[in-house]
Each structure stands twice: as C-alpha cells, then as structure tokens.
Amino acid sequence: MAKKEFKAESKRLLDMMINSIYTQKEIFLRELISNASDAIDKIYYRALTDDALTFDKDNYYIKVAADKDARTLTISDTGIGMTKDELEQHLGTIAKSGSLAFKKENELKDGHDIIGQFGVGFYAAFMVADVVTVVSKALGSEEAYKWESAGADGYTIEQCEKDSVGTDIILKIKENTEDDSYDEFLENYRLKAIIKKYSDFIRYPIKMDETVNKPKEDSDNEFEEVQEEQTVNSMVPIWRKNKNELTDEDYETFYSEKHYGFDKPLTHVHISVDGAVRYNAILFIPENMPFDYYSKEYEKGLELYSNGVLIMNKCADLLPDHFSFVKGMVDSEDLSLNISREMLQHDRQLKLIAKNINKKIKSELQSLLKNDREKYESFYQSFGRQLKFGVYNEFGAHKDVLKDLLLFYSSKEKKLVSLDEYVSRMPEDQKYIYYASGDSYERIEKLPQTEMVADKGYEILYFTEDIDEFAIKMLTTYKEKEFKSVSSGDLGIDTEEDQKQSEEEENKYKDLFEEMKSILSGKVNNVKVSKRLKSHPVCLAADGEVTIEMEKILNAMPDNQNVKAEKVLEINPNHEVFKTLQDAFEQDKDKLSLYTNLLYNQALLIEGLPIQDPVEFTNNICKVMV
C-alpha cells in the first residue's frame, strides 16, 4: 500500500497546523467533536430534502472512548461518513473544509448551521497523537475505508470493514515527555471536563462509558463495578430555550454550574437577537464583588460561543471596563473567526454585539434603580466605585452612559441618592450641586465649610471615595447644573449686600490679613474673611481646580508628584478668637505669629492634612496655656 503525500505540498504547513495555530492541546477534542457534530448535521439536512431518508435523533450521537492499555482515544459518530474520494479530498488536502463546501452547496437556512469552516481542526489531533486513523463508511455506500497518517510524511487509504454508517477517529496518544503529560487525554475525568468546557452544548449526545457501582443480583450488601454508557453534555443550552420556560432558579443554577461566582446573581438579562447579527446572550450582575476584582489578576469578559461551541473563556471586547463586573456568555452563528477558531477577527459583528450588550446592561441597572432600590444599592456598594471610575476613565468618554447610575450620600436624606433625585428637589434659587469631601460621613458632617450651605437649606452630597471628586470634575455638570465644592472659593450664595459687607471687612482688616499671609508664606496663597463660617473660627478653602481632598489623594499615590491645592486660610470675623488676633496684631507681633500658626494647624487637622511640625505645634499649645 503506497503512502501518499499531502496535497498541501509542504511539511512546514502541517507542522504549523500542529504546533502554531492552537494555543492549548486540549482544543483537539473540541475540534474533533465539532467535526462529528457536522457529520450528523449533514444527515439531518439530507433528510429534509430526501423523502427516502428519515432522521430519528435518538439514533445519532458521538462516542468518546479511551483505552489506557492500548494508549488510544476514539471519537466515533453516526454521521454521514466519507467515501474514499472524500477522505482523499478532505483529509489529504490541508485547509480544505468539507463542511464549508457542503454549506455552500446546500445554502443552509434552517438554523442548523454547520460549525466547520476551515478544514484545519482535524489536524489538531496530531498535537496529542503519533498516529491518526480514520475509519469511515459513507451514507449509501457498501464499502468502508481507512485513512491513516503519522504526520507530515503523508497518509495511506485502504478498504476496510465497518458495519454502520459513520466515522471512527482513533488517536494513538503520544508518550509523555519531560515537558508534556499526554496521559491526561486517556483519563475519563479529564476528557469529561474538556467536553463540558468546550462542547457541552453540541446538539447531539456525547456519550462515554462510566464505571459505576451497582448492587449484585440476589444481594443487598454486595456491589460490583459495571460499565454504563452515560451522556456527558447538556445538549440544549439554556440560552436557546424560551424565556417563559425558565425560572430564576434555572438561571441561578446555570450561574453556579458555569462558576461565574460563589454568590447568587443579583439579576440577569436574557437576550435573543435575530437581526443583522444573530446572537443569544445571558448576562448576570453579581451580588458580591470577587475577591480579586480590583487587582491585576482579575480578567473581565464574557464566554463566547460559536454555534454552541466555546471559542473564548473571556472575550474582553464584549464588555467595557465600567461594566467589567458582568458575567455571562454570548453565542452567535455570525462571528468571523480566525483559522483556529480560538480568536475573533475584530469585525463589525463583534462591535455590534458589544454595543447592544452595553445598552442592555445599562437598561437593566436603570430598571433595578427604579424598581428595586434595595437591590440596586446592594449592587452599588460592590461596584459603584467601578461606575465612577468609568466616568473618569478615557477622558470622560462614557460619562453620559453612566451619570444616571451614580449614587452619593445626601446630607438631607441621610441615604444614597441619585443626581436626578438631587436636582429634582433643588430650590429655584440654588445655582449649584454642592458636595463635600472627606474620609467618612461623620467627619464631613462636622466640616466648618458646610455651615453656610446647610444654613441655606441646600442639600450636600458627601464624597468619601478617592475617585468621587475626579469623576465629578470630569462630569462638570448634570442637567445644566454645575458641581461646586463647599470648600471652593466662591460658593455662589452671596447676595449683593453680603458681597458688599465682605468687601468692607476685607478692606477693614487688610493689614492684619497681609501680616498673617506673610507669617504663613509658602503655606497658603491668601488669608481672608470667611463668608461661609458661622460658629467655627477658621477653615481652609481652595482656589483653582485642585481641591484639598484631591491633593491628599494625589500625594498618597506611589508616583507622588507633590501636587498642591491653592490653599486659602479663611477667618471668621464674628468669632471671639478674631478679637484676640486683632489685639495681638496691634500689641504683640510674636503672639500674632503664635496664634496664626495655631489656627493654620487647626485648619489642617480639620481637613485631615498632616501637620508639618508636630513638635512646634505642641510647644505652641503649651505657650498659650502658660
């Protein structure tokens, strides 16, 4: 029997198929099972057009069997089989796909799409096998043929015996090496895991023999090991079922089986689209944040299936970063895959699916916010930070998508509120959305800077996360209302009379403030009368875009660039301390210096900023006490 050369002409091409195209050896089983499924599909399609042929689904299946002693793995199907010529054409010519040719010839339109496109999947078998043998009997043929190859040197074809229509692929599994263990592909538990991972939703049963313990006949206490054929795969994926047939428990079970998380999903979205791009998707919003969510190890992405066959475990392109917490899967027949079916060609179809998924996630979150506030707030406690980061990230490219999903603690409501809720109850005379930043709600509540805004009856949003102010600075406005920090130089509250009084006081105490500014040279940009303080003697405000809270955050980062806010020391002229300052200015400049530094350090402490010289500060307190 003469050996034939591969028609692809080059050993190098087959070597590339075996060693370069696929990143994981286990992929070979996915490819061979997909080919087997295609072979059964072809009989199904023939039955639709040939009245003499009936298709009883119970008679069609795929069988996977390992023989450890012989080191063989056999993948059998009851599909359409191949003639001698087809073995020659489809297995003797690398990258010639019989499924693709069948698809073109028959113009499949009934939704029973055939998986194979490139004709290279079969050769993945050589990643794990020294010798590959194919025994096939074609539908309507009396003869069966055996194709065999040990790799790039070529192949042989000869007539053989086979009782039934279909194909058996027998792999002679390689011996272990120092770097690779091939024994795993002879272990039933490992084969089952690979099938469940990649081929769980192949539409035909994938069967394996399992060793099970059963009671012996005529004995209640003794058991014997017997071989029992079991179906490994689920076959009908949940996403192809009618939504009306499914319960919340069904979705939760799927979430658990797919190991999307150890929690229960907070909610789910089931999508079925039959338009320019056909796809099904099930998306889950988790209840709890994964332990590694804010670490480099966390990978975003949805499982991606093509016709029920897993292509990618984590397709990052389907999710924007701000929705990276979403779990789930997408299955489409219309994706353009690369030659190994492991990666996508980045094309219009993928972008359309991603765009639609993005809208669906936002819509689901808005629905949750509106209809189940408790659930939404539970979600927000885990992932609100990510939404805020999404507003700030990419120079605010996604801020309009996310702004209605943000929540902040309210000084009036004493709970989380949305920006829409805040704006809807703003008094007519209120120009700005006011916010205050600090380490905790309790600390913000005591800030001197909040006094005037609170006295006006205006609501204040409390920012306690480091991303809050950066996100709001990127948002700039909401419903044409500008955001304003209670620590900013101009609060936009003063009446003309207030402004006039303030100017008079500035002029009246100009010399005192100039002296204090000189004492604090390099520490503050200015010292002036405060329009915001009522009961407190002093506070720090900021001019410019960088607030004091932002300064703290930026300087706590590893690449500290020593960013400084333009600080202003504000003095309350109605506080009794102010009279002491005036007396010191007129009678004792040393005391003025002492009091000025004490007030400045007091303002730093209120803001949670470090005192530059704690020893000097304690000594100054002792001087006042003495």
XYZ file of C-alpha atoms in Angstrom:
626
model
C 0.000 0.000 0.000
C 1.655 3.174 -1.237
C 1.931 6.207 1.018
C 0.537 9.417 -0.476
C 1.895 12.910 0.058
C -0.352 15.609 1.443
C -1.637 17.821 -1.373
C -0.792 20.923 0.615
C 2.750 20.192 -0.628
C 4.623 21.286 2.433
C 5.611 19.576 5.686
C 6.011 23.026 7.114
C 2.314 23.795 6.666
C 1.208 20.720 8.622
C 3.837 21.452 11.247
C 2.312 24.922 11.620
C -1.171 23.421 11.938
C 0.026 21.109 14.709
C 2.362 23.406 16.658
C 1.437 27.034 15.995
C -2.255 27.582 15.358
C -3.635 26.201 18.625
C -2.541 27.542 21.991
C -3.831 24.625 24.099
C -3.533 20.925 23.313
C -6.948 20.134 24.774
C -8.533 22.017 21.857
C -8.097 18.893 19.672
C -11.114 17.252 21.320
C -13.310 20.280 20.709
C -12.339 20.219 17.025
C -12.962 16.505 16.524
C -16.317 16.636 18.331
C -17.343 19.660 16.254
C -16.468 17.727 13.094
C -18.535 14.776 14.335
C -21.474 17.093 15.006
C -21.143 18.469 11.470
C -21.288 14.936 10.071
C -24.609 14.290 11.845
C -25.926 17.693 10.746
C -25.299 16.683 7.140
C -27.564 13.625 7.513
C -30.190 15.837 9.133
C -30.075 18.230 6.210
C -30.225 15.415 3.660
C -33.335 14.091 5.435
C -35.027 17.450 4.887
C -34.644 17.130 1.119
C -34.750 13.342 0.649
C -38.093 11.681 1.397
C -36.457 8.239 1.430
C -34.298 9.251 4.390
C -35.696 9.706 7.872
C -33.924 11.406 10.765
C -34.597 9.928 14.181
C -32.476 11.974 16.565
C -32.243 9.101 19.045
C -30.076 7.202 16.563
C -27.466 9.928 16.258
C -24.723 10.521 18.793
C -20.986 10.972 19.340
C -18.978 8.486 21.407
C -15.652 9.160 23.160
C -13.726 6.136 24.461
C -10.234 5.853 25.952
C -8.148 2.688 26.166
C -5.256 3.205 28.581
C -3.568 -0.104 27.820
C -3.516 0.498 24.063
C -2.981 4.272 24.543
C -5.804 5.040 22.120
C -8.585 7.578 22.180
C -11.501 7.002 19.817
C -14.066 9.608 18.757
C -16.952 7.968 16.887
C -20.040 9.443 15.252
C -23.121 8.134 13.483
C -22.938 10.908 10.927
C -22.866 10.933 7.136
C -19.435 9.304 6.807
C -16.908 9.780 3.986
C -16.231 7.961 0.731
C -12.714 7.166 -0.418
C -12.702 10.289 -2.589
C -13.925 12.446 0.283
C -11.233 11.075 2.588
C -8.732 11.964 -0.115
C -10.133 15.441 -0.648
C -10.909 16.480 2.911
C -8.137 14.759 4.889
C -5.477 14.615 2.183
C -5.721 18.350 1.491
C -4.886 20.565 4.441
C -7.261 23.516 4.958
C -9.973 22.104 2.657
C -13.226 22.025 4.594
C -15.869 19.501 3.628
C -18.344 21.250 5.912
C -17.755 24.599 4.234
C -18.266 23.042 0.793
C -21.457 21.307 1.984
C -22.697 24.590 3.436
C -22.151 26.470 0.189
C -23.668 23.750 -1.990
C -26.812 23.414 0.084
C -27.295 27.022 1.288
C -28.319 26.091 4.807
C -31.053 28.377 6.030
C -32.970 26.459 8.682
C -30.827 27.405 11.679
C -28.952 24.069 11.700
C -25.707 25.790 10.859
C -22.597 23.679 10.364
C -19.618 24.518 12.565
C -16.574 23.698 10.422
C -15.221 26.378 8.121
C -11.501 25.989 7.628
C -10.730 22.291 7.445
C -7.768 22.512 9.809
C -9.450 21.364 13.051
C -8.926 17.697 12.259
C -5.143 18.177 12.193
C -5.202 19.395 15.809
C -5.279 15.650 16.594
C -1.574 15.468 15.748
C -0.825 17.681 18.765
C -1.535 14.702 21.014
C -1.269 11.668 18.694
C 1.632 9.948 16.928
C -0.741 8.191 14.561
C -4.263 9.194 13.497
C -6.551 6.587 11.948
C -9.911 7.405 10.379
C -12.340 4.573 9.608
C -15.409 5.785 7.717
C -18.428 4.421 5.913
C -20.442 6.913 3.868
C -24.224 7.090 3.749
C -25.439 4.980 0.826
C -22.097 3.208 0.360
C -21.367 -0.505 0.743
C -17.634 -0.039 1.322
C -15.742 1.434 4.243
C -12.271 2.952 4.072
C -9.405 3.570 6.470
C -7.275 6.720 6.274
C -4.090 6.707 8.365
C -1.241 9.096 8.916
C 1.701 9.569 11.251
C 2.065 13.238 10.380
C 3.684 15.307 7.669
C 5.255 12.353 5.837
C 1.882 11.522 4.248
C -1.031 9.132 4.594
C -2.481 5.851 3.345
C -6.023 4.899 2.323
C -7.302 1.334 2.106
C -10.595 -0.513 2.128
C -11.707 -1.926 5.470
C -14.667 -3.375 7.327
C -17.224 -1.200 9.150
C -20.777 -2.313 9.913
C -22.531 1.025 10.302
C -22.537 4.416 8.584
C -20.356 6.997 10.338
C -16.756 7.696 11.260
C -14.330 6.497 13.916
C -11.227 8.581 14.586
C -8.623 6.616 16.520
C -5.730 8.548 18.056
C -2.576 6.764 19.168
C -1.750 9.059 22.083
C 1.859 10.194 22.395
C 4.131 9.051 25.190
C 4.812 11.534 27.987
C 7.812 13.829 27.732
C 9.667 15.944 30.283
C 7.553 18.961 29.314
C 4.192 17.387 28.467
C 1.967 14.750 30.006
C -0.273 13.104 27.419
C -1.705 10.573 29.868
C -4.377 13.109 30.809
C -6.072 12.530 27.439
C -6.664 8.882 28.413
C -8.355 9.743 31.706
C -12.178 9.802 31.631
C -12.477 12.574 34.228
C -10.200 14.842 32.177
C -11.956 14.062 28.902
C -15.316 14.814 30.520
C -14.011 18.143 31.807
C -12.822 19.139 28.317
C -16.154 18.126 26.787
C -18.101 20.098 29.409
C -15.886 23.118 28.877
C -15.959 23.356 25.084
C -18.691 21.078 23.731
C -21.371 20.981 26.420
C -23.950 22.453 24.069
C -23.282 20.383 20.968
C -26.832 19.431 19.917
C -26.226 15.675 19.835
C -25.458 13.384 22.794
C -21.757 12.896 23.547
C -21.507 9.513 25.245
C -18.833 7.910 27.391
C -18.631 4.629 29.286
C -18.577 5.187 33.032
C -17.623 2.717 35.728
C -20.385 2.656 38.328
C -21.064 0.567 41.430
C -24.305 -1.378 41.266
C -25.792 -3.915 43.695
C -25.143 -7.501 42.672
C -28.121 -9.580 41.715
C -29.507 -11.609 44.629
C -27.523 -9.487 47.098
C -28.457 -6.432 49.125
C -24.994 -5.770 50.547
C -22.558 -6.532 47.758
C -21.744 -4.255 44.829
C -19.940 -4.779 41.546
C -18.317 -2.401 39.084
C -20.105 -2.247 35.733
C -19.629 -0.161 32.599
C -22.574 2.094 31.878
C -22.951 4.449 28.923
C -23.739 7.995 30.004
C -24.386 11.249 28.156
C -21.792 13.838 29.158
C -23.096 17.027 27.553
C -26.184 19.136 28.262
C -27.054 19.461 24.540
C -29.762 22.127 24.724
C -28.232 25.344 26.083
C -30.332 27.423 28.425
C -29.931 30.488 26.215
C -31.771 28.784 23.341
C -34.771 27.991 25.487
C -37.841 30.193 25.623
C -37.564 32.708 28.461
C -41.094 31.817 29.552
C -39.969 28.238 30.234
C -37.201 29.333 32.596
C -37.327 30.281 36.260
C -34.961 32.372 38.381
C -33.740 29.086 39.832
C -32.790 27.862 36.333
C -30.662 30.956 35.788
C -29.089 30.670 39.243
C -28.238 27.022 38.566
C -26.610 27.975 35.267
C -24.645 30.748 37.039
C -23.401 28.231 39.594
C -22.606 25.473 37.061
C -20.575 27.867 34.938
C -18.624 29.003 38.027
C -19.353 32.660 37.364
C -19.252 33.301 41.113
C -19.751 31.773 44.553
C -22.634 34.142 45.247
C -26.079 34.260 43.682
C -26.619 36.681 40.813
C -28.438 39.856 41.781
C -30.267 39.878 38.460
C -29.946 38.534 34.941
C -30.630 39.600 31.348
C -31.591 37.057 28.679
C -31.094 38.404 25.144
C -32.166 36.827 21.847
C -31.459 38.852 18.716
C -32.353 37.733 15.212
C -31.374 40.655 13.006
C -28.342 41.816 11.082
C -26.280 39.857 13.623
C -27.892 36.818 15.248
C -26.904 36.032 18.796
C -28.135 34.862 22.180
C -26.743 36.044 25.480
C -27.300 35.615 29.193
C -25.769 38.301 31.369
C -25.529 38.267 35.152
C -24.920 41.099 37.592
C -23.271 39.506 40.636
C -24.380 40.202 44.165
C -20.879 40.364 45.623
C -17.568 41.681 44.399
C -14.997 38.978 43.528
C -12.084 38.993 45.989
C -9.624 39.922 43.206
C -11.883 42.418 41.417
C -9.666 45.457 41.978
C -6.436 43.593 41.251
C -4.323 42.977 38.157
C -5.261 39.295 38.282
C -8.942 39.958 37.552
C -9.946 39.286 33.949
C -13.087 40.805 32.516
C -15.009 39.254 29.667
C -17.896 37.033 28.653
C -17.733 33.437 27.495
C -18.027 33.393 23.726
C -19.633 30.526 21.824
C -19.962 29.991 18.108
C -22.913 27.712 17.426
C -22.778 26.308 20.957
C -19.020 25.601 20.847
C -16.883 27.552 23.316
C -14.414 29.767 21.446
C -13.128 32.036 24.222
C -13.350 31.810 28.002
C -13.053 35.561 28.451
C -13.891 37.779 25.489
C -12.869 41.167 26.895
C -14.033 43.040 23.778
C -17.669 42.346 24.639
C -17.567 44.408 27.859
C -16.417 47.981 28.508
C -14.243 48.429 31.592
C -17.017 50.159 33.537
C -19.195 47.032 33.226
C -16.343 44.579 33.804
C -18.219 43.054 36.756
C -20.819 41.492 34.428
C -20.635 37.715 33.989
C -22.226 35.529 31.363
C -21.992 34.324 27.790
C -22.735 35.156 24.164
C -23.463 32.634 21.408
C -23.556 33.667 17.754
C -23.537 31.949 14.386
C -22.356 35.088 12.606
C -18.933 35.688 14.094
C -15.896 35.830 11.847
C -13.368 33.529 13.489
C -9.730 33.063 12.678
C -8.392 29.796 11.321
C -8.057 28.092 14.721
C -11.492 29.205 15.956
C -9.738 30.345 19.112
C -9.750 34.033 18.290
C -12.029 36.567 16.664
C -11.387 38.662 13.654
C -12.157 42.104 15.053
C -15.069 42.952 12.826
C -18.380 44.753 12.593
C -20.396 41.857 14.041
C -18.480 41.789 17.305
C -18.728 45.564 17.706
C -22.476 45.482 17.105
C -22.967 42.765 19.714
C -20.785 44.636 22.239
C -22.674 47.893 21.638
C -26.030 46.211 22.172
C -24.836 44.403 25.302
C -23.599 47.711 26.729
C -27.082 49.210 26.244
C -28.782 46.179 27.770
C -26.611 46.298 30.900
C -27.304 49.991 31.413
C -31.028 49.444 30.861
C -31.095 46.608 33.404
C -29.272 48.711 36.007
C -31.633 51.633 35.445
C -34.592 49.299 35.837
C -33.101 47.967 39.073
C -32.530 51.517 40.354
C -36.109 52.470 39.577
C -37.970 49.311 40.596
C -35.838 47.602 43.244
C -33.844 50.240 45.084
C -32.649 47.871 47.797
C -31.119 45.506 45.236
C -29.534 48.370 43.324
C -27.946 49.812 46.438
C -26.598 46.362 47.282
C -25.052 46.230 43.801
C -23.749 49.781 44.174
C -21.966 49.022 47.422
C -19.925 46.433 45.500
C -19.482 48.066 42.110
C -20.358 51.768 42.400
C -16.665 52.602 42.512
C -16.228 50.982 39.098
C -19.029 53.102 37.623
C -17.393 56.247 38.974
C -14.056 55.173 37.560
C -15.826 54.656 34.229
C -16.987 58.291 34.295
C -13.416 59.481 34.848
C -11.653 56.963 32.581
C -10.783 57.646 28.932
C -11.183 61.396 29.436
C -14.867 61.076 30.218
C -15.800 59.204 27.032
C -18.502 57.201 28.860
C -19.754 59.812 31.326
C -23.120 60.258 29.594
C -23.736 56.497 29.732
C -23.006 56.300 33.451
C -24.085 59.572 35.060
C -27.665 58.427 35.784
C -26.379 55.314 37.577
C -24.336 57.207 40.191
C -25.378 57.470 43.837
C -23.997 59.652 46.627
C -24.887 60.046 50.297
C -27.159 63.030 50.970
C -26.878 65.437 53.900
C -30.676 65.820 53.927
C -31.923 62.347 53.113
C -29.248 60.568 55.158
C -29.055 57.882 52.476
C -27.788 57.356 48.938
C -29.474 59.484 46.277
C -29.096 59.790 42.516
C -28.084 63.005 40.794
C -31.524 63.140 39.206
C -33.175 62.959 42.635
C -30.899 65.734 43.927
C -31.597 68.084 41.010
C -35.350 67.404 41.053
C -35.675 68.874 44.566
C -33.274 71.823 44.229
C -34.821 75.167 45.296
C -35.267 77.650 42.459
C -32.604 79.984 43.828
C -29.957 77.205 44.083
C -27.393 77.529 41.295
C -25.076 74.591 42.008
C -24.976 70.950 43.046
C -22.985 71.158 46.295
C -20.660 68.461 47.562
C -18.200 67.967 50.419
C -15.306 65.513 50.555
C -13.876 63.609 53.483
C -12.951 60.258 54.944
C -16.414 59.450 56.320
C -19.964 60.807 56.520
C -19.458 61.630 60.187
C -16.296 63.627 59.501
C -17.862 65.558 56.623
C -20.880 66.349 58.792
C -18.572 68.283 61.148
C -16.659 70.244 58.495
C -16.858 74.010 59.113
C -17.139 74.590 55.335
C -20.619 73.003 55.225
C -22.180 75.518 57.614
C -23.282 78.240 55.222
C -24.601 75.854 52.542
C -26.503 73.874 55.178
C -27.930 77.066 56.711
C -29.315 77.993 53.297
C -31.211 74.697 53.322
C -29.266 73.315 50.397
C -28.577 69.595 50.110
C -24.927 68.477 50.135
C -23.594 65.296 48.561
C -20.925 63.566 50.640
C -17.905 62.205 48.762
C -15.987 59.573 50.738
C -14.173 57.644 47.964
C -10.951 58.812 46.368
C -12.452 58.608 42.851
C -15.520 60.758 43.652
C -14.159 64.232 43.021
C -12.188 63.150 39.965
C -15.340 61.682 38.434
C -17.383 64.791 39.189
C -14.677 67.068 37.779
C -14.908 65.037 34.556
C -18.711 65.218 34.582
C -18.595 69.026 35.185
C -22.406 69.410 35.067
C -25.606 67.415 35.441
C -28.774 68.669 33.785
C -27.042 72.013 33.254
C -26.253 72.344 36.953
C -22.572 72.803 37.781
C -20.952 70.936 40.670
C -19.486 73.052 43.445
C -17.348 72.008 46.411
C -18.306 73.548 49.762
C -14.584 74.327 50.087
C -14.339 76.276 46.832
C -13.515 79.965 46.916
C -16.890 81.211 45.672
C -19.984 79.283 46.723
C -22.342 81.371 44.598
C -24.632 82.030 47.552
C -23.881 85.656 48.482
C -26.381 88.413 47.915
C -25.181 91.830 46.738
C -25.446 93.008 50.337
C -23.320 90.086 51.542
C -20.678 90.833 48.918
C -20.606 94.492 49.853
C -20.190 93.662 53.547
C -17.434 91.200 52.747
C -15.514 93.748 50.691
C -15.791 96.262 53.515
C -14.424 93.742 56.017
C -11.590 92.779 53.641
C -10.547 96.414 53.414
C -11.006 96.965 57.125
C -8.743 94.072 58.132
C -6.442 94.197 55.110
C -3.277 94.902 57.115
C -3.970 92.099 59.602
C -4.505 89.545 56.810
C -1.413 90.673 54.939
C 0.640 90.131 58.087
C -0.866 86.668 58.634
C -0.232 85.813 54.984
C 3.406 86.813 55.456
C 3.683 84.614 58.553
C 2.288 81.657 56.547
C 4.376 82.376 53.463
C 4.715 79.243 51.312
C 1.891 77.526 53.171
C -1.171 79.424 51.942
C -1.879 81.624 48.948
C -4.085 84.006 50.835
C -5.728 84.866 54.172
C -9.162 86.473 54.092
C -12.534 86.967 55.759
C -14.742 83.878 55.561
C -18.252 84.178 54.176
C -19.067 80.510 54.890
C -18.187 80.164 58.617
C -20.801 80.634 61.315
C -19.634 79.019 64.570
C -16.087 77.913 63.706
C -13.120 80.293 63.858
C -11.143 79.062 60.859
C -11.098 76.780 57.822
C -9.131 76.107 54.677
C -10.600 76.720 51.237
C -9.101 76.155 47.807
C -8.805 78.293 44.713
C -8.361 76.593 41.355
C -9.244 73.123 40.049
C -7.291 71.066 42.601
C -9.215 70.779 45.859
C -7.640 69.944 49.203
C -9.141 66.433 49.107
C -7.679 65.876 45.635
C -4.286 66.999 46.908
C -4.437 64.343 49.639
C -5.356 61.605 47.168
C -2.753 62.539 44.548
C 0.017 62.778 47.100
C -0.854 59.373 48.557
C -0.157 57.720 45.205
C 3.106 55.855 44.556
C 4.236 58.371 41.918
C 3.717 61.318 44.266
C 4.261 64.481 42.222
C 3.782 66.769 45.240
C 0.628 68.343 43.818
C -0.616 71.226 45.957
C -4.017 72.901 46.137
C -4.019 76.701 46.204
C -4.965 76.983 49.873
C -6.740 79.959 51.393
C -6.984 80.405 55.175
C -10.417 81.808 55.962
C -11.044 83.575 59.276
C -14.452 84.093 60.870
C -14.595 87.800 61.899
C -17.609 87.095 64.140
C -15.789 84.546 66.268
C -14.320 85.670 69.624
C -10.883 84.426 68.527
C -10.815 87.169 65.897
C -10.700 89.886 68.611
C -7.640 88.143 70.077
C -5.956 88.242 66.645
C -6.674 91.941 66.294
C -5.243 92.715 69.758
C -2.103 90.686 69.010
C -1.668 92.456 65.662
C -1.803 95.837 67.381
C 0.203 94.980 70.536
C 2.374 91.849 70.162
C 3.547 90.546 66.736
C 5.136 87.457 68.348
C 1.766 86.463 69.729
C 0.160 87.094 66.320
C 2.680 84.691 64.788
C 1.920 82.135 67.513
C -1.878 82.424 67.051
C -1.647 82.413 63.245
C 0.355 79.188 63.183
C -2.003 77.589 65.700
C -5.047 78.488 63.603
C -3.365 77.245 60.426
C -2.502 73.902 62.045
C -6.026 73.690 63.438
C -7.370 74.124 59.891
C -5.008 71.374 58.654
C -6.281 68.989 61.328
C -9.910 69.702 60.407
C -9.076 68.800 56.779
C -7.253 65.633 57.786
C -3.946 67.002 56.497
C -0.650 66.301 58.269
C 0.917 68.987 60.457
C 4.358 69.782 59.102
C 5.998 70.193 62.520
C 4.062 68.438 65.316
C 6.696 69.333 67.940
C 6.380 73.030 67.170
C 2.589 72.694 67.272
C 2.588 71.123 70.763
C 5.095 73.676 72.008
C 2.831 76.485 70.736
C -0.133 74.992 72.604
C 1.959 74.927 75.779
C 2.893 78.576 75.255
C -0.789 79.550 75.070
C -1.573 77.527 78.188
C 1.271 79.124 80.159
